[in-house]
PDB file of C-alpha atoms in Angstrom:
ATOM      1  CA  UNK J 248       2.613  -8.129  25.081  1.00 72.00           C
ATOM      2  CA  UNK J 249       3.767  -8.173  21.247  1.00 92.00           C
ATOM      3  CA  UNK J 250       2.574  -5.170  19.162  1.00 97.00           C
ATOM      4  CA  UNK J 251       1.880  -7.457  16.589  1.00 98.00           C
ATOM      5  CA  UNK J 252       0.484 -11.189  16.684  1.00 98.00           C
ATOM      6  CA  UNK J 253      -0.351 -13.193  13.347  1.00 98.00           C
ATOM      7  CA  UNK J 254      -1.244 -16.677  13.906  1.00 98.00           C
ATOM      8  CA  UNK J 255      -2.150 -19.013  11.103  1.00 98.00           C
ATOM      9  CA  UNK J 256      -3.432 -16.012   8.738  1.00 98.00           C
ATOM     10  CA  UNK J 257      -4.901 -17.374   5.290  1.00 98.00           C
ATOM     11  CA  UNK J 258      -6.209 -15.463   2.556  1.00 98.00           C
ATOM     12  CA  UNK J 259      -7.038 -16.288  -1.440  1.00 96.00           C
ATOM     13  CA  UNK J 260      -7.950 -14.871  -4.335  1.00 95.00           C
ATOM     14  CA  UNK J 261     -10.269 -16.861  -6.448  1.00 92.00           C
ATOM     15  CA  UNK J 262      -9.411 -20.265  -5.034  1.00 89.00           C
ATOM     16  CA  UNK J 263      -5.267 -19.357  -4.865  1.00 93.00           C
ATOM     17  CA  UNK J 264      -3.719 -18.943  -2.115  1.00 95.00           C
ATOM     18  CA  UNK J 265      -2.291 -16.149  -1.638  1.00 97.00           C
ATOM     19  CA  UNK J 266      -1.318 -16.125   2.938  1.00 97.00           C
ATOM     20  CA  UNK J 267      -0.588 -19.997   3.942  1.00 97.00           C
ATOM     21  CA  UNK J 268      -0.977 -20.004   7.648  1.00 97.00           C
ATOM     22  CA  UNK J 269       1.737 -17.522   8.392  1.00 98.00           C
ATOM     23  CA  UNK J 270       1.746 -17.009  12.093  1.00 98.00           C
ATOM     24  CA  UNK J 271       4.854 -14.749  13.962  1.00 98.00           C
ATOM     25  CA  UNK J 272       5.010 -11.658  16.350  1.00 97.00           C
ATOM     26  CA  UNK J 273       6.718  -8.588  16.232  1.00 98.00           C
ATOM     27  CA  UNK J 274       7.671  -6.804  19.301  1.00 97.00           C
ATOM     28  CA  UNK J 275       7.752  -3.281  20.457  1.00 96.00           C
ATOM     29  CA  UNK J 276       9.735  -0.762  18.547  1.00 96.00           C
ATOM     30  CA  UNK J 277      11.135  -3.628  16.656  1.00 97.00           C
ATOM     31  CA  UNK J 278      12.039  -2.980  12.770  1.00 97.00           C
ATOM     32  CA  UNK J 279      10.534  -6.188  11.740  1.00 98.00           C
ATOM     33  CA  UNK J 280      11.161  -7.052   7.830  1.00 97.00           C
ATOM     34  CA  UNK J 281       9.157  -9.108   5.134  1.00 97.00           C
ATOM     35  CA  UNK J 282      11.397 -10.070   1.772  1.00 95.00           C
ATOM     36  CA  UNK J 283      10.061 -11.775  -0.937  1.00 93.00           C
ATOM     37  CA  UNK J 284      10.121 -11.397  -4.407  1.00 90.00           C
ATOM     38  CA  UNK J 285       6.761 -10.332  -6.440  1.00 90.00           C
ATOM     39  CA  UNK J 286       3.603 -12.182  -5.689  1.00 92.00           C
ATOM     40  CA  UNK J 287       4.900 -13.637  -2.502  1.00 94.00           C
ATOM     41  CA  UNK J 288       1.843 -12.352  -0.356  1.00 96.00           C
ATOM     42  CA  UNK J 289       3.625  -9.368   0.946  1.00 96.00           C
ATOM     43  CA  UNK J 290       0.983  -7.215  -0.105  1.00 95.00           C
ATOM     44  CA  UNK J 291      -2.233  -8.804   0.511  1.00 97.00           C
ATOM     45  CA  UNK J 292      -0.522  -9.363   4.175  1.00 98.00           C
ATOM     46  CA  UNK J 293       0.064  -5.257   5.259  1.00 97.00           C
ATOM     47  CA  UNK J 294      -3.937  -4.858   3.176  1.00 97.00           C
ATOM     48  CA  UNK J 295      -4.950  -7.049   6.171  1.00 97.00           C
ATOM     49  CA  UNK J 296      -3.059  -5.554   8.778  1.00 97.00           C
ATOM     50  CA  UNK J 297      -4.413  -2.467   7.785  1.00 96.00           C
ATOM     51  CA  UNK J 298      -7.595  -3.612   8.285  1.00 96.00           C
ATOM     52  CA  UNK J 299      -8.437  -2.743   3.993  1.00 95.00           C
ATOM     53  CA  UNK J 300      -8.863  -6.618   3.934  1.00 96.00           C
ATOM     54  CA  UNK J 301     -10.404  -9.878   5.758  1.00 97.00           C
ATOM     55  CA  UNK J 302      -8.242 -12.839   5.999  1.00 97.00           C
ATOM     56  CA  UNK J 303     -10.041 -15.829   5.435  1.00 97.00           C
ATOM     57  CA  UNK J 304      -8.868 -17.735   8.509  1.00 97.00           C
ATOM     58  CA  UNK J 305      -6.258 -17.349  11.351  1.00 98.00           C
ATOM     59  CA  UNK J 306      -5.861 -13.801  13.640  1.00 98.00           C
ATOM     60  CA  UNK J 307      -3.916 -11.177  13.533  1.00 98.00           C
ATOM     61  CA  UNK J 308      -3.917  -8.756  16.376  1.00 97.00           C
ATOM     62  CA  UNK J 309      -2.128  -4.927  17.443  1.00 97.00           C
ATOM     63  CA  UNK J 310      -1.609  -3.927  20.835  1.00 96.00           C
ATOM     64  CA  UNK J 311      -4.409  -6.992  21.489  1.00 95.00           C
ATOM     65  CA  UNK J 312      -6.911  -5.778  19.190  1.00 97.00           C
ATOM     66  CA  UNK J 313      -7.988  -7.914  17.021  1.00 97.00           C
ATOM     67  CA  UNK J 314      -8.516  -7.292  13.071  1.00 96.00           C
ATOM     68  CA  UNK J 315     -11.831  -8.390  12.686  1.00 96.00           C
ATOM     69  CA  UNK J 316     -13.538  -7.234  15.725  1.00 96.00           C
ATOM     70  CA  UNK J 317     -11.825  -3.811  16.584  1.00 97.00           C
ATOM     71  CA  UNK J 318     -11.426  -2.523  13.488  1.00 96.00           C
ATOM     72  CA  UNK J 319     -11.855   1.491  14.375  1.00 94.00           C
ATOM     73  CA  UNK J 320      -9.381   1.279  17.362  1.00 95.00           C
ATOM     74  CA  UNK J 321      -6.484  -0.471  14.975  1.00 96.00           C
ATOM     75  CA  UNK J 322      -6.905   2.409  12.596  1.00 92.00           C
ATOM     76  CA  UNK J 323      -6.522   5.129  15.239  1.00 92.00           C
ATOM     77  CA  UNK J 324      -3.047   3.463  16.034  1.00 95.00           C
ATOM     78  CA  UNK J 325      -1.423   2.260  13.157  1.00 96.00           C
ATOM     79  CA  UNK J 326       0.439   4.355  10.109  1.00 94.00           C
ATOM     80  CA  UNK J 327      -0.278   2.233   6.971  1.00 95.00           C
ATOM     81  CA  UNK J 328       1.699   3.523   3.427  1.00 93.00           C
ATOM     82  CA  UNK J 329       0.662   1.700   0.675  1.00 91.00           C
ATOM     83  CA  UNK J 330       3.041   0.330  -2.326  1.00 84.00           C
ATOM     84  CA  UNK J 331       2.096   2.873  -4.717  1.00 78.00           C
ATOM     85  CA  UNK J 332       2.160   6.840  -4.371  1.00 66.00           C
ATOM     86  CA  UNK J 333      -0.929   7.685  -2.923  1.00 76.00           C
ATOM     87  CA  UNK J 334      -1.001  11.338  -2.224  1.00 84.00           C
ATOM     88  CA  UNK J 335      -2.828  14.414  -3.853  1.00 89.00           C
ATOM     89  CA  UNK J 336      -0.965  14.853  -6.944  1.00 90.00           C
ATOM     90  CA  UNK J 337      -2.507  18.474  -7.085  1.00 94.00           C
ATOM     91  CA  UNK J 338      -1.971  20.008  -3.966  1.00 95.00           C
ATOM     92  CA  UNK J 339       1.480  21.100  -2.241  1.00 96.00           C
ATOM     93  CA  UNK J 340       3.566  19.360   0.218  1.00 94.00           C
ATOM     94  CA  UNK J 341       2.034  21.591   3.252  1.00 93.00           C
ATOM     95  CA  UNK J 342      -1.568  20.925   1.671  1.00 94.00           C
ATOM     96  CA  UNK J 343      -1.067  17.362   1.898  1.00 94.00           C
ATOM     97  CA  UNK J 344       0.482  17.603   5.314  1.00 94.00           C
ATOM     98  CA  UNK J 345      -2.490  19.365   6.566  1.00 93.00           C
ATOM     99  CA  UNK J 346      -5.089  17.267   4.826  1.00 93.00           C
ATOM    100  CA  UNK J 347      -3.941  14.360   6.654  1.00 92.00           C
ATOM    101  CA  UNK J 348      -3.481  15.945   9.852  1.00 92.00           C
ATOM    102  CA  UNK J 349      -7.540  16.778   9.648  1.00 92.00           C
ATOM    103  CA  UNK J 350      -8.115  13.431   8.381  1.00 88.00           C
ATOM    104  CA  UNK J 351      -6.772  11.528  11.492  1.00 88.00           C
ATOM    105  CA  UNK J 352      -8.304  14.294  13.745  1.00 89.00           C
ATOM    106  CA  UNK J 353      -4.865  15.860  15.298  1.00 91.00           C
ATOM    107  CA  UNK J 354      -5.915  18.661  17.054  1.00 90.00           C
ATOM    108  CA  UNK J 355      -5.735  21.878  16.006  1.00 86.00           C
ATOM    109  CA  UNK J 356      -2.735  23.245  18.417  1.00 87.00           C
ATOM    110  CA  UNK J 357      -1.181  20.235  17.893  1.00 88.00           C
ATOM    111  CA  UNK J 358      -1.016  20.667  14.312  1.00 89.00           C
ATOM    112  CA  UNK J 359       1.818  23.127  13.618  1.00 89.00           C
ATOM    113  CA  UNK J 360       4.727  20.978  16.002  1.00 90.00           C
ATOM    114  CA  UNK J 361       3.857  17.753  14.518  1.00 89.00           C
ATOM    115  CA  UNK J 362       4.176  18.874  10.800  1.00 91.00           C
ATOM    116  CA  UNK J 363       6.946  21.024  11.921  1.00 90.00           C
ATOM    117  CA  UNK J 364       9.027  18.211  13.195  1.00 86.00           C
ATOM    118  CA  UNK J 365       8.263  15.825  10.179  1.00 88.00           C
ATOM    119  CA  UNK J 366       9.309  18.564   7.900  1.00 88.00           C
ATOM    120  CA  UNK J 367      12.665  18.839   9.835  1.00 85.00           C
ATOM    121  CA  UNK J 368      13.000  14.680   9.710  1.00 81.00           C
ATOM    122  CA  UNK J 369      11.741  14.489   5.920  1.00 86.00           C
ATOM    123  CA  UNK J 370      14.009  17.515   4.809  1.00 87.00           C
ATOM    124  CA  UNK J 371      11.385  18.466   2.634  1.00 91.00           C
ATOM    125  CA  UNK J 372      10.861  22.272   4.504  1.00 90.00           C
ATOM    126  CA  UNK J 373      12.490  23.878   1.456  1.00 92.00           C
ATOM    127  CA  UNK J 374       9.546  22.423  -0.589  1.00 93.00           C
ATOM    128  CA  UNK J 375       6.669  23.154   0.944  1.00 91.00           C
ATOM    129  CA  UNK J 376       4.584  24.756  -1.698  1.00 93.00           C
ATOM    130  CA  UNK J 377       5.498  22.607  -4.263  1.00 95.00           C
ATOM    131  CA  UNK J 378       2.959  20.262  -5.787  1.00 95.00           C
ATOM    132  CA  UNK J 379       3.246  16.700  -5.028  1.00 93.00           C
ATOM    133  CA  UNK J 380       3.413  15.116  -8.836  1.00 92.00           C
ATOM    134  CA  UNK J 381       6.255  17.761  -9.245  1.00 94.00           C
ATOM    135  CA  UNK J 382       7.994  16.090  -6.285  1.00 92.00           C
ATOM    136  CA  UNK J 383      10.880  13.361  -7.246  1.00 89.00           C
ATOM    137  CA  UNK J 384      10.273   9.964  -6.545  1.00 86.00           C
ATOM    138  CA  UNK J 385      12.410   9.861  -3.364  1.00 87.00           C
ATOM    139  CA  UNK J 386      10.662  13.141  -2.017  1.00 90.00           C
ATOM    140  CA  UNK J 387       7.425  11.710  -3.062  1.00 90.00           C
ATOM    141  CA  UNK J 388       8.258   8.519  -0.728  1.00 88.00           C
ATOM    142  CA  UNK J 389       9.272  11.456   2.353  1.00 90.00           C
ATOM    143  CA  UNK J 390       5.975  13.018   2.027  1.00 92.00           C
ATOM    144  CA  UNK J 391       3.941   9.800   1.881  1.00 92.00           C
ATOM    145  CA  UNK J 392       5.815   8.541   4.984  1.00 91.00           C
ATOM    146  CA  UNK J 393       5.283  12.004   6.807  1.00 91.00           C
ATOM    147  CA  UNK J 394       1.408  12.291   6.056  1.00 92.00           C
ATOM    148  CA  UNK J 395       1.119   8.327   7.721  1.00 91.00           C
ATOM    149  CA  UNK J 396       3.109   9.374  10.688  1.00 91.00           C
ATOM    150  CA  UNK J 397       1.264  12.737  10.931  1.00 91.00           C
ATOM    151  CA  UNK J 398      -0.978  11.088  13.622  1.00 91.00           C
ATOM    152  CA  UNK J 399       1.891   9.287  15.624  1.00 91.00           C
ATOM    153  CA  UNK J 400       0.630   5.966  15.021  1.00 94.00           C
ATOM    154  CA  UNK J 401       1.933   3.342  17.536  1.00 95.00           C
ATOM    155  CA  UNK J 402       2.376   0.458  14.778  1.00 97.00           C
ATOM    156  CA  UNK J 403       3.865   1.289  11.216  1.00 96.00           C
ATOM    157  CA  UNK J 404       2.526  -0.606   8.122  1.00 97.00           C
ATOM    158  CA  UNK J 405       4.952   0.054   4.604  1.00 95.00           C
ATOM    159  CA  UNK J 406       4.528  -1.882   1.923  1.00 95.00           C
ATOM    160  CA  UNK J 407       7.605  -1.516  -0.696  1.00 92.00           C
ATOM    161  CA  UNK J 408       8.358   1.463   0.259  1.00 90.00           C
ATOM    162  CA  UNK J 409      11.225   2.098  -1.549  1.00 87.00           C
ATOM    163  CA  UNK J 410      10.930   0.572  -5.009  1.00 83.00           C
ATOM    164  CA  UNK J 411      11.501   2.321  -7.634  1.00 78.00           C
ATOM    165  CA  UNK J 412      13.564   4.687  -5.869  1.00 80.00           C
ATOM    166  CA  UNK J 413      17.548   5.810  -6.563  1.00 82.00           C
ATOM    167  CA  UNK J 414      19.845   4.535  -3.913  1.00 86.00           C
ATOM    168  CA  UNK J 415      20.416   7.720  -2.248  1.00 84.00           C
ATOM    169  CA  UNK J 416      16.777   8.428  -1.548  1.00 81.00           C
ATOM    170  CA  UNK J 417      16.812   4.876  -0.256  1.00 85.00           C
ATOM    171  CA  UNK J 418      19.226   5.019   1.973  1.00 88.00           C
ATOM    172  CA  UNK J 419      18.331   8.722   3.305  1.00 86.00           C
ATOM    173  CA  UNK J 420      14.254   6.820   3.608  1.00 87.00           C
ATOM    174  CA  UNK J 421      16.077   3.642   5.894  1.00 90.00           C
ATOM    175  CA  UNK J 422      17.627   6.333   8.215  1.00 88.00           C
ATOM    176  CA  UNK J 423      14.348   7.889   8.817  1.00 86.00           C
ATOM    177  CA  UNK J 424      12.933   4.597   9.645  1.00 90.00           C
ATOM    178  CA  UNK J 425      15.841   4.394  12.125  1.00 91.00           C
ATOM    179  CA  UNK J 426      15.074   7.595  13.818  1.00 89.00           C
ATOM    180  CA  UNK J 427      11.057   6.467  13.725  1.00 90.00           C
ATOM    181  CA  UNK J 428      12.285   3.194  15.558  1.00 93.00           C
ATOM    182  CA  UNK J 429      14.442   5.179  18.014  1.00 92.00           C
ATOM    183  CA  UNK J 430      11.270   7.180  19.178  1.00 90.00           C
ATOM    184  CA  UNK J 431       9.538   4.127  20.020  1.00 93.00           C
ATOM    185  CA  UNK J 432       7.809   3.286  16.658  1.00 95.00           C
ATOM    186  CA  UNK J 433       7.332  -0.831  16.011  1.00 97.00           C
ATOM    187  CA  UNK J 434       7.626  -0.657  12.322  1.00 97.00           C
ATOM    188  CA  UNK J 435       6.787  -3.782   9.556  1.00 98.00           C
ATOM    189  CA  UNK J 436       8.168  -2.872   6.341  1.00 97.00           C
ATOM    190  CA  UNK J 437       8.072  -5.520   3.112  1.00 96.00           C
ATOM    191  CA  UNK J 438      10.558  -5.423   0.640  1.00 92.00           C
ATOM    192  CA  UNK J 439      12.220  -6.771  -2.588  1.00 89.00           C
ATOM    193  CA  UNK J 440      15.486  -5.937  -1.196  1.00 88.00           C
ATOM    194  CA  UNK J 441      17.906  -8.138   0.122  1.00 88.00           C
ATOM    195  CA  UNK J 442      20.444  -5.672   1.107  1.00 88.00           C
ATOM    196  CA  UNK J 443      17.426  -3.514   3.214  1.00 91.00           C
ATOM    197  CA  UNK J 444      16.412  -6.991   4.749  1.00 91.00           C
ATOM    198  CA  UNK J 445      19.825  -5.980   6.450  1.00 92.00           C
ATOM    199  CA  UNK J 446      18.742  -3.049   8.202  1.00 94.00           C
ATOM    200  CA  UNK J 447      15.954  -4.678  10.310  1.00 96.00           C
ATOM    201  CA  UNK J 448      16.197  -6.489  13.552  1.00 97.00           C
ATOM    202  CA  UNK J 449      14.312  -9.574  12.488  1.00 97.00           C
ATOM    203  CA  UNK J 450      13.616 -10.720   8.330  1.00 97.00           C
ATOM    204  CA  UNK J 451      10.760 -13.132   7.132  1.00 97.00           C
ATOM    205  CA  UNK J 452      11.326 -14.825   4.152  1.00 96.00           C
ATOM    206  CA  UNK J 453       8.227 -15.126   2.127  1.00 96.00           C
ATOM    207  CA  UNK J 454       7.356 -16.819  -1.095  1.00 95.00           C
ATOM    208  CA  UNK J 455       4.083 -18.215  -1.984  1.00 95.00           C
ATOM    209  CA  UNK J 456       2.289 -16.725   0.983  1.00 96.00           C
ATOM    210  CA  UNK J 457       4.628 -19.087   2.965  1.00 97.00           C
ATOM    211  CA  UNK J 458       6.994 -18.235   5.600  1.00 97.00           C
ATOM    212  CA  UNK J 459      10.630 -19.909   4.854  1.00 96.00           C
ATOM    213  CA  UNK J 460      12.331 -18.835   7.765  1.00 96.00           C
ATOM    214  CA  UNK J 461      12.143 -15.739  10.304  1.00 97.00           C
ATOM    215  CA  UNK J 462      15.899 -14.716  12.156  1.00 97.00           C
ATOM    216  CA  UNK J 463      18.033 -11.833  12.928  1.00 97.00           C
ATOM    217  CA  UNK J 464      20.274 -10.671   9.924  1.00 95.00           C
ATOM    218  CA  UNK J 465      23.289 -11.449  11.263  1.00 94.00           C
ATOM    219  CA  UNK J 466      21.902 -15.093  12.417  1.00 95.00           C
ATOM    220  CA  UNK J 467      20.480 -15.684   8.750  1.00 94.00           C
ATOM    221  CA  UNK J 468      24.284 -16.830   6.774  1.00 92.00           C
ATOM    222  CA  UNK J 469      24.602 -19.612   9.937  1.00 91.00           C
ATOM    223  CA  UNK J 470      21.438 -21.740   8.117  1.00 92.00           C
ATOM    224  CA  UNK J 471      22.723 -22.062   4.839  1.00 93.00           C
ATOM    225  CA  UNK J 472      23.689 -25.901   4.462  1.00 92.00           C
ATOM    226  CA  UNK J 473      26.149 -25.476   1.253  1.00 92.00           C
ATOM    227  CA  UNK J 474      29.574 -23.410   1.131  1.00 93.00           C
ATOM    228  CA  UNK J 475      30.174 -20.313  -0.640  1.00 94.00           C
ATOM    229  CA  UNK J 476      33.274 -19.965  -3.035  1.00 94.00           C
ATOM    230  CA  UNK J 477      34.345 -16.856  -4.999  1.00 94.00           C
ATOM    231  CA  UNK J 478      36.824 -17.313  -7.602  1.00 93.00           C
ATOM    232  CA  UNK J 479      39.093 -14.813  -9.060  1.00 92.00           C
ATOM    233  CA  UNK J 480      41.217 -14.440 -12.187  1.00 89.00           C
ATOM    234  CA  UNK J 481      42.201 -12.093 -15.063  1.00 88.00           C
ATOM    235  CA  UNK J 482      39.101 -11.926 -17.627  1.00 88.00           C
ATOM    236  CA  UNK J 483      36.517 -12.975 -15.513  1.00 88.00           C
ATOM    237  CA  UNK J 484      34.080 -13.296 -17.707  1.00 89.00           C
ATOM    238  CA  UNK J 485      36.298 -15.728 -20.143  1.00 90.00           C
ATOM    239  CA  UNK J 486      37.328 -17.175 -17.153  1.00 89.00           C
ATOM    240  CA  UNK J 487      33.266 -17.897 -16.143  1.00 89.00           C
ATOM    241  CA  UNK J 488      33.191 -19.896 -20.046  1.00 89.00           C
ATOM    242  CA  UNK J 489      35.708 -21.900 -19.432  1.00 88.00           C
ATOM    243  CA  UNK J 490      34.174 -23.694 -15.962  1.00 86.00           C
ATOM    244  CA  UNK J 491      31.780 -26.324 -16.363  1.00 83.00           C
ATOM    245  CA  UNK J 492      29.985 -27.755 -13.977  1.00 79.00           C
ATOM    246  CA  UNK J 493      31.869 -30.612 -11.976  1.00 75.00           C
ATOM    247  CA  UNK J 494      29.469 -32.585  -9.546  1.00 81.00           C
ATOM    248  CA  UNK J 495      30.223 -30.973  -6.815  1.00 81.00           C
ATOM    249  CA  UNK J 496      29.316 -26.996  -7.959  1.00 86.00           C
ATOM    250  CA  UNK J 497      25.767 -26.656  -7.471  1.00 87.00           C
ATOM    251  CA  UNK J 498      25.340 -23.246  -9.012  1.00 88.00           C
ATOM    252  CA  UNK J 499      27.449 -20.194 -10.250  1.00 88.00           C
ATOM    253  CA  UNK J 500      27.101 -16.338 -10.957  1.00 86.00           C
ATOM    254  CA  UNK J 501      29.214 -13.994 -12.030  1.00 87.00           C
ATOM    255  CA  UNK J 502      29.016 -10.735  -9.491  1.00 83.00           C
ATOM    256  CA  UNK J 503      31.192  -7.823 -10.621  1.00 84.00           C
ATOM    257  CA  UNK J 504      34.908  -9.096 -10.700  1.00 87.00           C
ATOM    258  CA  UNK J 505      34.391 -12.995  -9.489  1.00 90.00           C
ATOM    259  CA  UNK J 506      32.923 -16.082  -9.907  1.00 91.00           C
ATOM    260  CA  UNK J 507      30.271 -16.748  -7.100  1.00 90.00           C
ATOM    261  CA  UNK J 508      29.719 -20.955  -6.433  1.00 92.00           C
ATOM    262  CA  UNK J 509      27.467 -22.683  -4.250  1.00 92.00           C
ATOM    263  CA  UNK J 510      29.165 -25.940  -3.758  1.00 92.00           C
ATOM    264  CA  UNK J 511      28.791 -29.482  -1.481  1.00 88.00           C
ATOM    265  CA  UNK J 512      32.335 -29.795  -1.466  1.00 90.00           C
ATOM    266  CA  UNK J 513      34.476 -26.968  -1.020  1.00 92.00           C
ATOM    267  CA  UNK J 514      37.943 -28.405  -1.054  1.00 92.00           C
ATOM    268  CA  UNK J 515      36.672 -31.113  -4.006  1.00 91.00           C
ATOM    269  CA  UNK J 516      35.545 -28.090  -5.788  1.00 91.00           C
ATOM    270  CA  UNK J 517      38.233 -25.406  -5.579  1.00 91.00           C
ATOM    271  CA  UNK J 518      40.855 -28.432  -6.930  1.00 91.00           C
ATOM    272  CA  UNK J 519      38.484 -29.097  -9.863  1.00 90.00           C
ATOM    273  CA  UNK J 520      37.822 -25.278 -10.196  1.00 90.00           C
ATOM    274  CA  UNK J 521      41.447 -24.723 -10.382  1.00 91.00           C
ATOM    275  CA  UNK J 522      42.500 -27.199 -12.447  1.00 91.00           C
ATOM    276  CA  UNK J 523      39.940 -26.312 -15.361  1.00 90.00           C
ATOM    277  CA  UNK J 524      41.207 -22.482 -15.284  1.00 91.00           C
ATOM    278  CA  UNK J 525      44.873 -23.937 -15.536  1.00 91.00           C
ATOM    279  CA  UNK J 526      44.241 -25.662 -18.489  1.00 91.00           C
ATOM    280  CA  UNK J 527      42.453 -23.175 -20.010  1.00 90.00           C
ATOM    281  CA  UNK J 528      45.496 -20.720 -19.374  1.00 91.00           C
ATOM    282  CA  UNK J 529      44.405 -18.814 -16.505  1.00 89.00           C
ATOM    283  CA  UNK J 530      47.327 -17.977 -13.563  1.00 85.00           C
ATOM    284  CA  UNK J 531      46.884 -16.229 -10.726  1.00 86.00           C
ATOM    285  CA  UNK J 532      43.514 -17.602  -9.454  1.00 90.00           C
ATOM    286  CA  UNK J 533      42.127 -17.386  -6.380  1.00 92.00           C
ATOM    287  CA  UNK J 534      39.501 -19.492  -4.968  1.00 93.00           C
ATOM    288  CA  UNK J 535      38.337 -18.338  -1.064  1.00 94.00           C
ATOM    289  CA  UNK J 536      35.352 -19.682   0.683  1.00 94.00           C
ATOM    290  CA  UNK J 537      33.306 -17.008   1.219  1.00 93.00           C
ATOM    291  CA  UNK J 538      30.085 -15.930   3.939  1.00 92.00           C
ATOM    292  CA  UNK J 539      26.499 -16.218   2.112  1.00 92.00           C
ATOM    293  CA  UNK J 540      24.548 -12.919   1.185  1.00 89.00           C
ATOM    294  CA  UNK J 541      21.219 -12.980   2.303  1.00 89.00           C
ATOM    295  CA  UNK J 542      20.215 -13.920  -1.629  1.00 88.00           C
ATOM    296  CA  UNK J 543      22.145 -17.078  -1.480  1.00 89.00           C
ATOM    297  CA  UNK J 544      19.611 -18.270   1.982  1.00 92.00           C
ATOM    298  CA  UNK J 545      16.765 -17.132   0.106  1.00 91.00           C
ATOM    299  CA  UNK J 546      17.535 -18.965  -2.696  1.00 86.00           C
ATOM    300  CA  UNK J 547      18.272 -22.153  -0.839  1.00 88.00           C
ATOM    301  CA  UNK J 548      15.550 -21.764   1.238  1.00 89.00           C
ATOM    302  CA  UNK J 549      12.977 -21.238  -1.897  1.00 86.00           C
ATOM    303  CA  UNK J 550      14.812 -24.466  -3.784  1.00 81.00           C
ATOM    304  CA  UNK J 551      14.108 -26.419  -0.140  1.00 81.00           C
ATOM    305  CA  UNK J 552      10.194 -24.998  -0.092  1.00 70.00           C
TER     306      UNK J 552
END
């Protein structure tokens, strides 16, 4: 059985659609993501799954419960962390911890080894009598994630969880997700992030409250239908001015030290490519096809939607 089963889930605001009959299944302790920009449905989707919101049609169901009907058992067995900070600003980080602990009814000699061990995961021991709005935004994002796992949930809801946060703090929150999924945790995290979609064993693409596509990371490059060249050449950016586009360049970008095309033709592209940087004056060029980033899919698959 999947931990989680959506099938055909609508929901709308006001006559807009926000879901579109988004339907997949996660399994257990899978690190299933959902990427898509703002406004994509991301969102309203976890609000449902935490049973905060009715969908207007379709089913979604945990562990075989369904949303609508066994709404009390869900919440005893899923974590849900919500986009923004949503902790008590005014007490500590072992106030919180233990506020949390009594609101999901962990028992009493339970208590101490649960918040123990998160405060080992989280790292955030050394802090534990300091107030939460004095907490950085990175720490702030540890506590939130060990007051929703303070009850062991079974299925783990986080919407965003990591915006707005320095890269460091990201990357130390995705390796606590990794030790969460070790233990057995099935985890659905949303995200702006291309480079976190990455990290999970399965991405949804999203826009418009409707699914694009739904693959392993590594499977996601091998469904983009164009080619990917990157140019090179002293002065990159004069180098970008002097291209125009020839029929078969489709888009370009300018990442860092190269040129970044989407082209039809590869070979038809990298001679006119060349050719215009030669005239202009440029030597020492290189053109090299290149494997898409998750972006480039995303984009294709949006421009395709």
């Amino acid at each position: 059985m999947a931990a989680v089963t959506v099938d055909r889930l609508i929901k709308g605001y006001n006559g807009i659609p926000a879901l579109r009959e988004v339907s997949f299944s996660v399994g257990e302790a899978e690190l299933f993501g959902i990427i898509g920009p703002d406004g994509a449905g991301k969102s309203t989707f976890m609000r449902i799954a935490a049973c905060l919101l009715k969908q207007d049609g379709g089913t979604l169901a945990i562990r075989g419960f369904d949303s609508l009907t066994h709404t009390s058992r869900i919440k005893r067995i899923i974590g849900y962390m919500p986009q923004r900070f949503s902790l008590y600003p005014d007490l500590t980080v072992r106030e919180n911890l233990v506020f949390f602990a009594d609101l999901f009814g962990v028992p009493k000699n339970e208590r101490k080894r649960r918040i123990d061990r998160l405060l080992e995961f989280s790292r955030l021991g050394p802090f534990l009598d300091r107030r939460a709005e004095k907490l950085s935004g990175g720490m702030k994002q540890k506590l939130a994630l060990s007051c929703t796992l303070v009850h062991t949930p079974e299925v783990l809801f986080l919407d965003e969880p990591t915006t707005g946060v320095d890269p460091v703090s990201r990357q130390e929150f995705w390796n606590l997700l990794a030790d969460i999924k070790r233990d057995g945790t099935t985890i659905i995290v949303s995200t702006p992030y291309m480079d976190e979609a990455e990290r999970c064993d399965r991405v949804a693409f999203i826009t418009n409250g409707t699914i694009l596509m739904i693959d392993t990371p590594s499977a996601v490059p091998g469904s983009f239908k164009h080619t990917i060249l990157t140019v090179r050449a002293p002065g990159i950016v004069r180098a970008a001015r002097s291209l125009t586009f020839p029929p078969e360049v489709l888009d370009m970008q300018t990442f860092g030290d190269r040129i970044h095309l989407t082209v039809d033709d590869a070979d038809a592209a990298g001679r006119s490519v060349d050719s215009m940087l030669t005239a202009a004056g440029f030597a020492d060029v290189s053109i090299e096809r290149a494997t898409p980033s998750m972006e480039d899919v995303f984009m294709e698959k949006m421009s395709d939607a």
